[in-house]
Amino acid sequence: MLGARQAECPNCGAPIAWLLATSQAVVCRYCQFSVVRTDRSLEAIGRVADLVPTAAAFAVGDEGSAGGRDFRVLGRIQLDHGRGPWDEWYLGYADGGWGWLAQAEGRWYATEERAASLPSWEHAALGARLTIANIEWVITERGGSAVISAEGELPYPVDPRGSGRYADLEGPDGAFATLDFGEPTRLFAGRELRAEELVLRRAALGPRPVEKVAVAKLSCPDCGAPIAIHVIESERVGCAHCGALLDHQRGTLSLFHRADRAGAAPLIPLG
């Protein structure tokens, strides 16, 4: 499905390769410079930072299937929206296409670039309902993101100092999309994947690391009461003692919003 195109890194001279003809950039694994492919030459546009250690479920070189389509992981990009880094994987599909695989709050999303008439940032307000590519969408999240790091092959040049704005959209029957407000604005649309639709067939680097969080030692930063985290991907937790809403990031808690303690008992008790 993929055939390597060899070249030399313009920064250090080490061998680099593109497996997908439409890829425009690659991060040299020797000097970590982002190398951009143009019509005439290669250009090193800057060194990317080291990857932030995460319990990444996939690695460059892995092979598997997503929603019944065979893929190979060609690259990975790390972004941060101010609440901790997240990973997105660049997939080359066996049928010649490419797309992104992302994980957010324990959910998996597979998207591909789509051509459509797109709204401006000013018209992409949170909660807005839009019709794009004949699908009714609602904007569920919008904000800014910064590039932290990247590795492997990438579809577009990655500026190590880059930042941008995005909006996430949800549609019927699990449809999901992201608007990337760059130059130009791009739409990546697809859907949420069920766990059984994502299959790892060959791991390039062996078993995946598991991120361990010492949840037993966590305590509310507002009142000091013990806090139990049962799912490490949880981003918010409410303190049962003082009612504070807490932000959970990688095994630490911080105060997100101070609220009055709930007075009424829930119809279905927690636990």
Tab-separated table of N, CA, C and O in Angstrom, residues 8-11 16 18 24-28 31 33-37 42-46 157:
chain	number	residue	atom	x	y	z
A	8	GLU	N	17.597	12.876	1.935
A	8	GLU	CA	18.514	13.187	3.025
A	8	GLU	C	18.031	14.427	3.756
A	8	GLU	O	17.579	15.398	3.137
A	9	CYS	N	18.128	14.386	5.072
A	9	CYS	CA	17.732	15.534	5.883
A	9	CYS	C	18.612	16.730	5.542
A	9	CYS	O	19.846	16.626	5.602
A	10	PRO	N	18.039	17.887	5.179
A	10	PRO	CA	18.861	19.056	4.839
A	10	PRO	C	19.591	19.642	6.038
A	10	PRO	O	20.502	20.462	5.862
A	11	ASN	N	19.228	19.224	7.258
A	11	ASN	CA	19.903	19.752	8.437
A	11	ASN	C	21.092	18.897	8.856
A	11	ASN	O	22.174	19.425	9.146
A	16	ILE	N	15.972	10.152	5.386
A	16	ILE	CA	14.573	10.311	5.755
A	16	ILE	C	13.734	9.726	4.632
A	16	ILE	O	14.227	9.515	3.522
A	18	TRP	N	9.463	9.240	2.990
A	18	TRP	CA	8.021	9.423	2.990
A	18	TRP	C	7.396	8.147	2.443
A	18	TRP	O	7.783	7.647	1.392
A	24	GLN	N	3.595	15.939	3.214
A	24	GLN	CA	4.421	17.104	2.920
A	24	GLN	C	5.572	17.314	3.896
A	24	GLN	O	6.449	18.127	3.638
A	25	ALA	N	5.564	16.613	5.016
A	25	ALA	CA	6.594	16.854	6.026
A	25	ALA	C	6.983	15.562	6.720
A	25	ALA	O	6.235	14.581	6.708
A	26	VAL	N	8.160	15.586	7.325
A	26	VAL	CA	8.627	14.467	8.134
A	26	VAL	C	9.541	15.040	9.212
A	26	VAL	O	10.249	16.025	8.981
A	27	VAL	N	9.502	14.452	10.394
A	27	VAL	CA	10.410	14.850	11.467
A	27	VAL	C	11.592	13.890	11.448
A	27	VAL	O	11.421	12.681	11.617
A	28	CYS	N	12.783	14.430	11.237
A	28	CYS	CA	13.989	13.602	11.194
A	28	CYS	C	14.209	12.957	12.565
A	28	CYS	O	14.256	13.651	13.579
A	31	CYS	N	17.933	14.310	14.130
A	31	CYS	CA	18.135	15.666	14.644
A	31	CYS	C	16.839	16.323	15.095
A	31	CYS	O	16.871	17.420	15.646
A	33	PHE	N	14.508	17.727	13.413
A	33	PHE	CA	14.087	18.903	12.660
A	33	PHE	C	12.877	18.543	11.812
A	33	PHE	O	12.783	17.435	11.266
A	34	SER	N	11.942	19.479	11.711
A	34	SER	CA	10.797	19.312	10.834
A	34	SER	C	11.225	19.658	9.415
A	34	SER	O	11.664	20.782	9.144
A	35	VAL	N	11.124	18.676	8.523
A	35	VAL	CA	11.577	18.838	7.148
A	35	VAL	C	10.359	18.888	6.227
A	35	VAL	O	9.508	17.994	6.250
A	36	VAL	N	10.285	19.952	5.423
A	36	VAL	CA	9.165	20.165	4.525
A	36	VAL	C	9.586	19.866	3.100
A	36	VAL	O	10.663	20.281	2.656
A	37	ARG	N	8.727	19.157	2.382
A	37	ARG	CA	8.992	18.817	0.988
A	37	ARG	C	8.255	19.799	0.079
A	37	ARG	O	7.042	19.961	0.170
A	42	LEU	N	14.036	20.285	-0.335
A	42	LEU	CA	13.638	20.042	1.040
A	42	LEU	C	14.106	21.211	1.902
A	42	LEU	O	15.176	21.782	1.677
A	43	GLU	N	13.296	21.555	2.922
A	43	GLU	CA	13.638	22.668	3.792
A	43	GLU	C	13.426	22.265	5.243
A	43	GLU	O	12.374	21.734	5.603
A	44	ALA	N	14.448	22.487	6.078
A	44	ALA	CA	14.336	22.242	7.510
A	44	ALA	C	13.838	23.519	8.165
A	44	ALA	O	14.505	24.550	8.126
A	45	ILE	N	12.629	23.465	8.782
A	45	ILE	CA	12.012	24.696	9.269
A	45	ILE	C	12.160	24.877	10.778
A	45	ILE	O	11.677	25.864	11.326
A	46	GLY	N	12.813	23.944	11.457
A	46	GLY	CA	13.022	24.115	12.884
A	46	GLY	C	12.962	22.808	13.632
A	46	GLY	O	12.365	21.825	13.177
A	157	PRO	N	3.188	20.716	6.780
A	157	PRO	CA	4.320	21.214	7.561
A	157	PRO	C	3.896	21.532	8.989
A	157	PRO	O	2.809	22.070	9.222
